[in-house]
Short mmCIF file of C-alpha atoms and ligand atoms in Angstrom, two decimals:
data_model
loop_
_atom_site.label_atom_id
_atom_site.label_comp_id
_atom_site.label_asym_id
_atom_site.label_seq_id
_atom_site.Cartn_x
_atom_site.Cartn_y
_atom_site.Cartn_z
CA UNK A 1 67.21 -32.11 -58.65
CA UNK A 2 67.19 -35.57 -59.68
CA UNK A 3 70.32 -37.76 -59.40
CA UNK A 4 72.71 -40.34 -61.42
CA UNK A 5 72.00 -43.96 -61.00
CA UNK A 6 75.00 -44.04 -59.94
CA UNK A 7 74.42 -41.66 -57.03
CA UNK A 8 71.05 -42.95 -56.47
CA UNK A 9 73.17 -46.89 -56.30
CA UNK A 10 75.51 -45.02 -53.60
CA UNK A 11 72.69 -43.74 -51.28
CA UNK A 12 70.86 -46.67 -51.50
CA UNK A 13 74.07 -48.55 -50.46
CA UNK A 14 74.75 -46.24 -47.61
CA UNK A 15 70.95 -47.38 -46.69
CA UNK A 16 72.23 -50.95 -47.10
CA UNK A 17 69.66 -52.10 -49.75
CA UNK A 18 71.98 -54.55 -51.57
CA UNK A 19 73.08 -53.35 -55.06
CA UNK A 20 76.02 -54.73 -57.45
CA UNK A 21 79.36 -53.57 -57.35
CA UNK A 22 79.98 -50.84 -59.95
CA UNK A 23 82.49 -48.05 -60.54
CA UNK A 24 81.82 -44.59 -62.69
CA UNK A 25 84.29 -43.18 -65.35
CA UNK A 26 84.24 -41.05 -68.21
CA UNK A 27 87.36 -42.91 -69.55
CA UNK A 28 87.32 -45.98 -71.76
CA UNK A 29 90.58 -47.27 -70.64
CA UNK A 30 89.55 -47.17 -67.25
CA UNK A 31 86.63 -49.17 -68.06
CA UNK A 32 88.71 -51.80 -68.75
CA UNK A 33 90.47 -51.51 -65.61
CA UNK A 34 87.33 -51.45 -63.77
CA UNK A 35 85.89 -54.23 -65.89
CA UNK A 36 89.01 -56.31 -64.63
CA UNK A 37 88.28 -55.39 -61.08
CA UNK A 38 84.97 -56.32 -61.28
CA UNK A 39 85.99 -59.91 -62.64
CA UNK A 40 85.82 -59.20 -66.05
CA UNK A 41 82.09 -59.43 -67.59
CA UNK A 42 79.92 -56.17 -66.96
CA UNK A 43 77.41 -54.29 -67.35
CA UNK A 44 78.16 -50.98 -69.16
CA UNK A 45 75.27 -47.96 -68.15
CA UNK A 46 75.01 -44.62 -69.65
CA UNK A 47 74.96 -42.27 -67.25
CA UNK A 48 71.88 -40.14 -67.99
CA UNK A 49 69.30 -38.02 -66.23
CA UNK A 50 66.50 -39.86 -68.51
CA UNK A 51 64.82 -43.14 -68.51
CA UNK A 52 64.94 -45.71 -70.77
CA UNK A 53 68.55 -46.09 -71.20
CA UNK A 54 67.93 -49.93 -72.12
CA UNK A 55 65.58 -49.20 -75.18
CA UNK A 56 67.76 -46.29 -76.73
CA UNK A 57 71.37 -48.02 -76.34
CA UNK A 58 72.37 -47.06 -72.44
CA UNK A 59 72.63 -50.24 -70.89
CA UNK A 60 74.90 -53.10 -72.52
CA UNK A 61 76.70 -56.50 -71.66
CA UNK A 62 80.41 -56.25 -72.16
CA UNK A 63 81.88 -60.14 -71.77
CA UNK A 64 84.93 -58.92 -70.96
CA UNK A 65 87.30 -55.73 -70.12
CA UNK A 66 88.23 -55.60 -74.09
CA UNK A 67 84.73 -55.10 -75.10
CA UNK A 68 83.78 -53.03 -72.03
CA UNK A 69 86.44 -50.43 -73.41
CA UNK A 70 85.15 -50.93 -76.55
CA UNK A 71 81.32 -50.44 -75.42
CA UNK A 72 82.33 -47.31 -73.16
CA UNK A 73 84.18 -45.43 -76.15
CA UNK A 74 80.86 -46.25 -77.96
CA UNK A 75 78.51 -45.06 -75.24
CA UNK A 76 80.35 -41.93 -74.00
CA UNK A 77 79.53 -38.80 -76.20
CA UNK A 78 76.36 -40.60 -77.32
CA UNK A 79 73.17 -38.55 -76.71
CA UNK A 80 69.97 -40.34 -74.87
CA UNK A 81 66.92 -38.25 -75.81
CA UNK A 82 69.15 -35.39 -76.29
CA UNK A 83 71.41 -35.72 -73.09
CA UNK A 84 75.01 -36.68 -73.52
CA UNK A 85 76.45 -39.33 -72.13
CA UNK A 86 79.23 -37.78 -70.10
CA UNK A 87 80.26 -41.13 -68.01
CA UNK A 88 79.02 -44.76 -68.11
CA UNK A 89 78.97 -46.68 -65.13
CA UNK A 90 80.38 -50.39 -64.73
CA UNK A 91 78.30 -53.07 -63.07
CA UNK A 92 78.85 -56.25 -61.95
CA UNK A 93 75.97 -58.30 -63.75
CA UNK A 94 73.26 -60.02 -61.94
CA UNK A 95 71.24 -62.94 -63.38
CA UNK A 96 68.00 -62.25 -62.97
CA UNK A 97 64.99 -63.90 -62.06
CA UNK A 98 62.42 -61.62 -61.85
CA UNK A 99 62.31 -58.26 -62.15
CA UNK A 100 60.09 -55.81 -59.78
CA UNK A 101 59.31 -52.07 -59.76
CA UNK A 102 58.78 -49.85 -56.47
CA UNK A 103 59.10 -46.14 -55.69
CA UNK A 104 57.71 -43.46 -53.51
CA UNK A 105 56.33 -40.75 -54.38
CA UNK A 106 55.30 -37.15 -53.59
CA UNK A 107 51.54 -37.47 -53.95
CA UNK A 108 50.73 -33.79 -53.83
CA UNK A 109 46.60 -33.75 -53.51
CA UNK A 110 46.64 -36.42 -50.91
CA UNK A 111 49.54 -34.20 -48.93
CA UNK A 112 51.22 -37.77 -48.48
CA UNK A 113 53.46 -39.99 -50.37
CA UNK A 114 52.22 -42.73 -52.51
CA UNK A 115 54.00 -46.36 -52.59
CA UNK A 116 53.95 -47.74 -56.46
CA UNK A 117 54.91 -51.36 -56.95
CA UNK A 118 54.36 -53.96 -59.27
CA UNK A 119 55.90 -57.68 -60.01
CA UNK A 120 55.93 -56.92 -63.51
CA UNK A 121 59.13 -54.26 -63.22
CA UNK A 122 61.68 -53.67 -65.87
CA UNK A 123 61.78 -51.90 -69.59
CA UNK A 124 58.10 -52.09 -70.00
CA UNK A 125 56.43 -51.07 -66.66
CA UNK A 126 55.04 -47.90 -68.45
CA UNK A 127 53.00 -50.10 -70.92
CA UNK A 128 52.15 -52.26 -67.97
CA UNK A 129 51.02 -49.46 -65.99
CA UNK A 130 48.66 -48.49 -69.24
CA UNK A 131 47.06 -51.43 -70.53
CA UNK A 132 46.62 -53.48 -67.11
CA UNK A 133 47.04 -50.48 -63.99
CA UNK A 134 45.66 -53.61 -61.47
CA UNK A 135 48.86 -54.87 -62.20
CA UNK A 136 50.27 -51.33 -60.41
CA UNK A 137 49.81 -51.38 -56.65
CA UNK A 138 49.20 -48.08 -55.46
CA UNK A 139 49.33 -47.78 -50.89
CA UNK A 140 49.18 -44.55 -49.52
CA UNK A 141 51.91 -43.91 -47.06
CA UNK A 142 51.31 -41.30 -44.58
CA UNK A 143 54.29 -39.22 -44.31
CA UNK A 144 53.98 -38.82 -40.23
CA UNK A 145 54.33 -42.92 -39.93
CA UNK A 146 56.73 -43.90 -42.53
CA UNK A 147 57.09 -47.11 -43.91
CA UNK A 148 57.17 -49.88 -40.94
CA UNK A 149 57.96 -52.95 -41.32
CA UNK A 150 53.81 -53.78 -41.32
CA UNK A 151 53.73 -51.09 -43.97
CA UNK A 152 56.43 -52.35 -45.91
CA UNK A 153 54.83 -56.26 -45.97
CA UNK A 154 51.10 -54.34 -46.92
CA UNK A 155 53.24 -52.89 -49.90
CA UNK A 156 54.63 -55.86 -50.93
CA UNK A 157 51.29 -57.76 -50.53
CA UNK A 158 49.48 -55.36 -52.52
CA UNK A 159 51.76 -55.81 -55.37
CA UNK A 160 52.60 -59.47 -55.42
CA UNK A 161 56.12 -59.01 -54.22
CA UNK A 162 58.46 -61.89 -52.75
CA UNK A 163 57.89 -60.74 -48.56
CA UNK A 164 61.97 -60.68 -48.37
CA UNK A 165 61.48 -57.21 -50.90
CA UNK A 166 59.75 -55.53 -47.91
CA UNK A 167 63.30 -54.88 -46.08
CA UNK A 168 64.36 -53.08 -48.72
CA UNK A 169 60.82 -51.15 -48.86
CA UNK A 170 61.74 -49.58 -45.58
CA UNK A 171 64.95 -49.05 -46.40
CA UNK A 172 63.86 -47.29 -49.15
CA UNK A 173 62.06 -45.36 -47.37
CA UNK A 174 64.61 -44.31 -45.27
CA UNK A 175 66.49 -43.00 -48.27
CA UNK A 176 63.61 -40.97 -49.09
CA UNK A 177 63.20 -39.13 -45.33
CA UNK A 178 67.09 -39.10 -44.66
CA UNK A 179 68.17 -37.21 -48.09
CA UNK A 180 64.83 -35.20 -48.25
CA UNK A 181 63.79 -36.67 -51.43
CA UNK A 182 60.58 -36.45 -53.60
CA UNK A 183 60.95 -39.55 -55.74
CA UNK A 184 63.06 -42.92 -55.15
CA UNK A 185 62.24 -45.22 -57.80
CA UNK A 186 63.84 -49.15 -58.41
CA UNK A 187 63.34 -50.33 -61.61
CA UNK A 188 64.13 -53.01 -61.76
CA UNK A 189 64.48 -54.39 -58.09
CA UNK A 190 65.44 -58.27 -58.93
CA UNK A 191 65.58 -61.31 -57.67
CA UNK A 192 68.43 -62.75 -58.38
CA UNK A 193 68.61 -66.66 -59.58
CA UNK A 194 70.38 -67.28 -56.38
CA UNK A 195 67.73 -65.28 -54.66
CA UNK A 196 69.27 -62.53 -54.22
CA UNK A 197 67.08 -58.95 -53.75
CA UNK A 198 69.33 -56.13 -55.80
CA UNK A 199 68.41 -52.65 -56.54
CA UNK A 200 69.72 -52.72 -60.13
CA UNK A 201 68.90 -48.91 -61.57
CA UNK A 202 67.66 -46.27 -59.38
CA UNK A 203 66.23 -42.88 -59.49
CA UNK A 204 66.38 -40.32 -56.94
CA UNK A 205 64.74 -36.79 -57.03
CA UNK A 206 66.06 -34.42 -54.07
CA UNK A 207 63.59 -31.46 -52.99
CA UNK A 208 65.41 -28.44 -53.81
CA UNK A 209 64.03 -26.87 -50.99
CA UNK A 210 66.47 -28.80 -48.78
CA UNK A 211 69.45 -28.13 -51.33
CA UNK A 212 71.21 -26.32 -48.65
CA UNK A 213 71.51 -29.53 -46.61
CA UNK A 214 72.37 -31.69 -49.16
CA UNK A 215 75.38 -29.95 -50.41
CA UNK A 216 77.55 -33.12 -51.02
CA UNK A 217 75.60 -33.02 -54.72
CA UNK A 218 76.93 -30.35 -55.44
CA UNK A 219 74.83 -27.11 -57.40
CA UNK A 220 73.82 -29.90 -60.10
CA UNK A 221 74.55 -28.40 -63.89
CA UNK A 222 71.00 -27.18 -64.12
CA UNK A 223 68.33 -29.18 -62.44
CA UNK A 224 66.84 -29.16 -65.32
CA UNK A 225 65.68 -32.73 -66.96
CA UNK A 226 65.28 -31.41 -70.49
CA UNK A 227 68.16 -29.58 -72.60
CA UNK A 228 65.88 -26.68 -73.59
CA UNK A 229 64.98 -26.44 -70.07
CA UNK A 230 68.43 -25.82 -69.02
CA UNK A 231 69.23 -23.56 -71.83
CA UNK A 232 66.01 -21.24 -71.03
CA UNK A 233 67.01 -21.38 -67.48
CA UNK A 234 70.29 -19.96 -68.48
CA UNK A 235 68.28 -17.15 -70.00
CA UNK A 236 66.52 -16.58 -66.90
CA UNK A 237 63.30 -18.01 -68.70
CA UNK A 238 60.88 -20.07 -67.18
CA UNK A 239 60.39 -22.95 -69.50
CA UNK A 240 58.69 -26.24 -69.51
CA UNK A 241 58.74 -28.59 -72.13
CA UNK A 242 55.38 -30.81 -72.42
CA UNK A 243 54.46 -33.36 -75.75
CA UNK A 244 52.26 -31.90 -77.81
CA UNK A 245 52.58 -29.11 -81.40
CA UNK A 246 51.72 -25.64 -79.95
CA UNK A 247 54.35 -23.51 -79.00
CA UNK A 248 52.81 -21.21 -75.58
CA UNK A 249 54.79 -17.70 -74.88
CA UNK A 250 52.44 -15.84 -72.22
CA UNK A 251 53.09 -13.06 -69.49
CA UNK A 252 52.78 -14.33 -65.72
CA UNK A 253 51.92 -17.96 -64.56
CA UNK A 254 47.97 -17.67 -64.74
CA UNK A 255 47.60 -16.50 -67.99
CA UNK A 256 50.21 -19.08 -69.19
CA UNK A 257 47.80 -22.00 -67.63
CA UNK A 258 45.18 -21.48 -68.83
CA UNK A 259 46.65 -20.36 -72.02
CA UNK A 260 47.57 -23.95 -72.02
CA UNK A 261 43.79 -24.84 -71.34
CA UNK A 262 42.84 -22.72 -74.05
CA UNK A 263 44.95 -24.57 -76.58
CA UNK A 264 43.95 -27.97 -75.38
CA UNK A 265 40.52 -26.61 -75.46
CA UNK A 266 40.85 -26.45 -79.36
CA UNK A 267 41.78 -30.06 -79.78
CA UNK A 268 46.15 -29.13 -79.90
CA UNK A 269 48.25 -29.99 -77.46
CA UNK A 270 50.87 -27.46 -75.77
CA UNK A 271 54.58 -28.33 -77.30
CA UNK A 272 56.31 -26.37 -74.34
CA UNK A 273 55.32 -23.08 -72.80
CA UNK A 274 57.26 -20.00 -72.15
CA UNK A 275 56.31 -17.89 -69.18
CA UNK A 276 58.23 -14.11 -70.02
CA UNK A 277 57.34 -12.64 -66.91
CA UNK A 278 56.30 -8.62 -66.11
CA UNK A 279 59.14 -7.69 -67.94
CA UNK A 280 58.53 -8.68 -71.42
CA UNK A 281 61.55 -6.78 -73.01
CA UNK A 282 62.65 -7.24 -76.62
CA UNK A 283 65.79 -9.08 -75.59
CA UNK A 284 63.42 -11.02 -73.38
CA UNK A 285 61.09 -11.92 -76.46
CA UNK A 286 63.59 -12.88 -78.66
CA UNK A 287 65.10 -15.37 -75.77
CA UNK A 288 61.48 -16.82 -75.93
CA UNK A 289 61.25 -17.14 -78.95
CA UNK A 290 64.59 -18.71 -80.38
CA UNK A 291 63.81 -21.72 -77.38
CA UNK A 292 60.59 -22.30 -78.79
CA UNK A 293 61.71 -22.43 -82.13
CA UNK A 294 64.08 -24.61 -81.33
CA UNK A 295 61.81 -27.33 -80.13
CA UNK A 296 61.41 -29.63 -83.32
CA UNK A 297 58.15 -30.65 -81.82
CA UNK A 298 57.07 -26.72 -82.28
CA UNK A 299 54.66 -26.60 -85.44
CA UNK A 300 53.25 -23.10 -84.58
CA UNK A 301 53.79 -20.39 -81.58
CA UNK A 302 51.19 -18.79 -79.56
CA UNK A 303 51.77 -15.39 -78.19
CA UNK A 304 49.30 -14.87 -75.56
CA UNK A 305 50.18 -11.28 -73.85
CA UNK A 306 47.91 -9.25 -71.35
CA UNK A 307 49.44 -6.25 -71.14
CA UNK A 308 49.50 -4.56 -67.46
CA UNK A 309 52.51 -2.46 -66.67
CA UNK A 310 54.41 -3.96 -69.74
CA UNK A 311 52.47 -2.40 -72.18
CA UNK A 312 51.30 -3.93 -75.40
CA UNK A 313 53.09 -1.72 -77.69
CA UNK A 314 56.37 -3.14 -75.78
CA UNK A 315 55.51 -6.06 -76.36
CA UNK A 316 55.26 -5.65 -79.93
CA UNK A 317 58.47 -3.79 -80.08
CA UNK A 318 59.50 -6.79 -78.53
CA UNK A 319 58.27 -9.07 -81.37
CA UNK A 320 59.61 -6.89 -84.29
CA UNK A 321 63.07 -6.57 -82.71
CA UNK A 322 62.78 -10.53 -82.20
CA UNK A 323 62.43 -10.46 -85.69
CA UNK A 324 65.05 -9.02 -86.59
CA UNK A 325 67.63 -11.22 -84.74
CA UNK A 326 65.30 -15.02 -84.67
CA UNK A 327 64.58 -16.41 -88.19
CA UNK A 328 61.21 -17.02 -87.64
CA UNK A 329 59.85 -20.59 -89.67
CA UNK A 330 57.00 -21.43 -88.13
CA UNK A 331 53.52 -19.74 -87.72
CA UNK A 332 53.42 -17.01 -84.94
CA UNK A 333 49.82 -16.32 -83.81
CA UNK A 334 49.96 -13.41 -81.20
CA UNK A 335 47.20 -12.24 -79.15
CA UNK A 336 47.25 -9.02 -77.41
CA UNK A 337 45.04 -7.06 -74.96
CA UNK A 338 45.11 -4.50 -72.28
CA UNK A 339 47.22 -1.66 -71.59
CA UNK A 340 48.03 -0.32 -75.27
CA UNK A 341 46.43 -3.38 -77.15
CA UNK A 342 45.25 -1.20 -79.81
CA UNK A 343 48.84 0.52 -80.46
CA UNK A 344 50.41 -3.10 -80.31
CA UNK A 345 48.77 -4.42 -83.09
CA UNK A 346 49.24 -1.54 -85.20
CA UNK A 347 53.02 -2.00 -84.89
CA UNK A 348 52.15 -5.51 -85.71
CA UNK A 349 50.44 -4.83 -88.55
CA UNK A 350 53.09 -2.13 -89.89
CA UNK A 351 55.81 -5.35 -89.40
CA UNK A 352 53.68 -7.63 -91.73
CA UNK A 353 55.47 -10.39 -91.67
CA UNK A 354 53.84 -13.06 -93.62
CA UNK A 355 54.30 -15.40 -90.81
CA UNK A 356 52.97 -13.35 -87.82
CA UNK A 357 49.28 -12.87 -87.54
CA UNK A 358 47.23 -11.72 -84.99
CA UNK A 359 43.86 -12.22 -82.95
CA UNK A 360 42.04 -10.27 -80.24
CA UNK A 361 40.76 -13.18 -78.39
CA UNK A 362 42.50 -15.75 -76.15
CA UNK A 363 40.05 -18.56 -77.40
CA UNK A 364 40.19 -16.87 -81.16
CA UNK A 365 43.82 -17.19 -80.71
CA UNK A 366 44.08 -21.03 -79.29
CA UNK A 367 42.19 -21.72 -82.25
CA UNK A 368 44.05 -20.66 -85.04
CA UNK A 369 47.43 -21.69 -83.57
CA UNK A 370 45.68 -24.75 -83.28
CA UNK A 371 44.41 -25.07 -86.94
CA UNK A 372 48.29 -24.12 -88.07
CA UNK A 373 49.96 -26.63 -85.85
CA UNK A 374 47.26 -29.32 -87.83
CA UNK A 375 47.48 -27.67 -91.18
CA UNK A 376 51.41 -27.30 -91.07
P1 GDP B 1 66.75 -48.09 -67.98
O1 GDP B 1 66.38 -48.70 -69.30
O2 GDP B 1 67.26 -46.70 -68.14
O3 GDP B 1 65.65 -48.18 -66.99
O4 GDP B 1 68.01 -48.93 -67.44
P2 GDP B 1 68.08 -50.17 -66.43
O5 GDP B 1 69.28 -50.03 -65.61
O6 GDP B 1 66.81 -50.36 -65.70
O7 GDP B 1 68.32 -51.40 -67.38
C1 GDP B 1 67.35 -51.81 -68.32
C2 GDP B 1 67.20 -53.30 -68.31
O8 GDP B 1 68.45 -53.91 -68.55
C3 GDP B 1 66.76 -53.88 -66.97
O9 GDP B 1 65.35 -53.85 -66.82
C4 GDP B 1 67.28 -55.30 -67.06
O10 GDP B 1 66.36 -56.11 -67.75
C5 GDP B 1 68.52 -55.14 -67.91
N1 GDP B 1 69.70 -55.20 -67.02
C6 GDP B 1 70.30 -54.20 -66.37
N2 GDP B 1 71.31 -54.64 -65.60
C7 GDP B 1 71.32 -55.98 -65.76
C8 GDP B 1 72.12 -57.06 -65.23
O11 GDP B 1 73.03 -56.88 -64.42
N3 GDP B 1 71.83 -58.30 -65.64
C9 GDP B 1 70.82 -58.57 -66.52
N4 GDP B 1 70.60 -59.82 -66.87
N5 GDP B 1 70.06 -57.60 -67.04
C10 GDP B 1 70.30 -56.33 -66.66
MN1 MN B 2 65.42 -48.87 -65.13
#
């Protein structure tokens, strides 16, 4: 589950890394209040489980409590990459004079965590990361040690840090054991003009798997970073949303992956994918398919079904009753073998629906979703 920057600013507080006084609301009179409290000139943040909150509108300069009203009515309601803004948070402004990016994170295939810094932090540290990664320090942290106080300086070191950022490197780090995170990111950590070291945004991603020992978050609205995400998980769907044009609905996690392979195998890219499960039910199918369709990104759908104990003519049933109830407006390639293949793409076939077609390889199947997706 990831955090708020504002929750992130709290435990990172509560770890004593320094960061400016702020107060959260979903009010835009009582941002002026709090912009009064805070001595009048703030920051106004969006409140956001997304990045890039500067670029898209999220993060503004209000000189005083007047225009931090007025910038809060603004900002509240407003969607960031498709997530509302449900409350802004207040700042006290810093002036900076540099800006530096650090985080930990899970590094799965080293089974360790991995320390990312740079002195070039801020709105742009993705496109420094891509066009000059030396400018990226990457320092393996073994879980078992931590991050000493030698570590912390190494860090630093690596990445061209002032040495007075490696404090709040191990207190970072601290965050990360103590709340049984997987991610804490601060981007931008700053030095101030009066040489000050702030944490000024933060991100924080708790392991789930120690949810029941974090319960002062609360059972998050859905854990889920995307808004299709969250409304598949409310249909019990497993759904991941990726960048690319293909649409993937498959039965069971393997077939799904390398579904995804196959796809990217034909020069597409997967939009999303859709994993149905055993049970792939018509109620199920139509789920699947209305969130697919759904994603704008979505320029054709591939169907990939091996039929086991759900049969293939199910799963056809499946389709056609989707049908009935999803308007379907993009190409649907579906691809099904096993148990009943045979019977399933009669009932296919009987459905003709000019948009549905159907192929009896995996690879035959990438390919003409593929060719759609281009074509459409
Ligand atoms: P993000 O775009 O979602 O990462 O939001 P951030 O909180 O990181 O803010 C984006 C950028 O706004 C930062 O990199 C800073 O350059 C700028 N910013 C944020 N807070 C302040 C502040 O208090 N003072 C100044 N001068 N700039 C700020
Ligand atoms: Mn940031």
């Amino acid at each position: 589950m990831d955090l708020y920057e504002h929750q992130a600013r709290e435990l990172f507080e509560e770890h004593g890394i320094v960061v400016p006084r702020a107060e959260v609301t979903d009010s835009p009179k009582e941002a002026r209040e709090i912009a009064r409290r805070l001595g009048g000139r703030v920051v106004v943040k969006a409140q956001v489980k997304t990045g890039g909150r500067g670029k898209a509108g999220g993060v503004k300069q209000a000189a005083d409590p007047a225009a931090a009203e007025l910038t809060a009515r603004q900002m509240l309601g407003m969607r960031i990459k498709g997530h509302r803004v449900g409350k802004v948070m207040l700042a006290q402004p810093v002036d900076i004079e540099s800006e530096f990016y650090v985080s930990y994170v899970l590094d799965r295939a080293a089974g360790g965590f991995l320390a990312i810094a740079s002195a070039e932090g801020g709105t742009e540290i993705e496109e420094v990361a891509a066009t000059r990664p030396e400018a990226v320090a990457r320092v393996p942290v073994d879980p078992a040690v931590g991050v000493t106080s030698a570590k912390a300086q190494e860090i630093a070191a690596a990445a061209g840090l002032p040495p007075q950022t490696a404090d709040v490197l191990v207190r970072l780090w601290q965050v990360l054991v103590r709340e049984d995170a997987l991610l804490v990111e601060v981007n931008p950590l700053v030095r101030s003009t009066k040489g000050r070291i702030l944490a000024l945004d933060g991100k924080v991603t708790l392991d789930d798997n120690a949810r029941f020992r974090q319960a002062r978050w609360g059972a998050d609205e859905s854990g889920h970073h995307d808004p299709l995400e969250a409304a598949a998980a409310a249909k019990g769907l497993n759904y991941v949303k990726l960048d690319g044009e293909v649409g993937v609905i498959g039965n069971g996690a393997g077939l799904v992956m390398s579904t995804l392979d196959a796809v990217a195998g034909c020069g597409a890219r997967p939009a999303d994918f859709l994993d149905i499960g055993g049970g792939a039910s018509a109620r199920t199918m139509a789920d699947a398919l209305s969130v697919i369709l759904s994603d704008p990104a979505v320029k054709s759908v591939l169907v990939n079904v091996f039929g086991g104990i759900t049969a293939c003519d199910a799963v056809a049933d499946g389709i056609v009753q989707a049908l009935e109830t999803v308007r379907l407006t993009k190409p649907l390639v579906v691809r099904l073998d096993g148990n009943n293949a045979a019977r399933g793409r009669a009932i296919l076939d009987g459905r003709a629906h000019p948009l549905v077609e159907h192929a009896t390889t995996m690879d035959g199947a990438a390919h003409r979703a593929a060719e759609l997706a281009h074509t459409a």
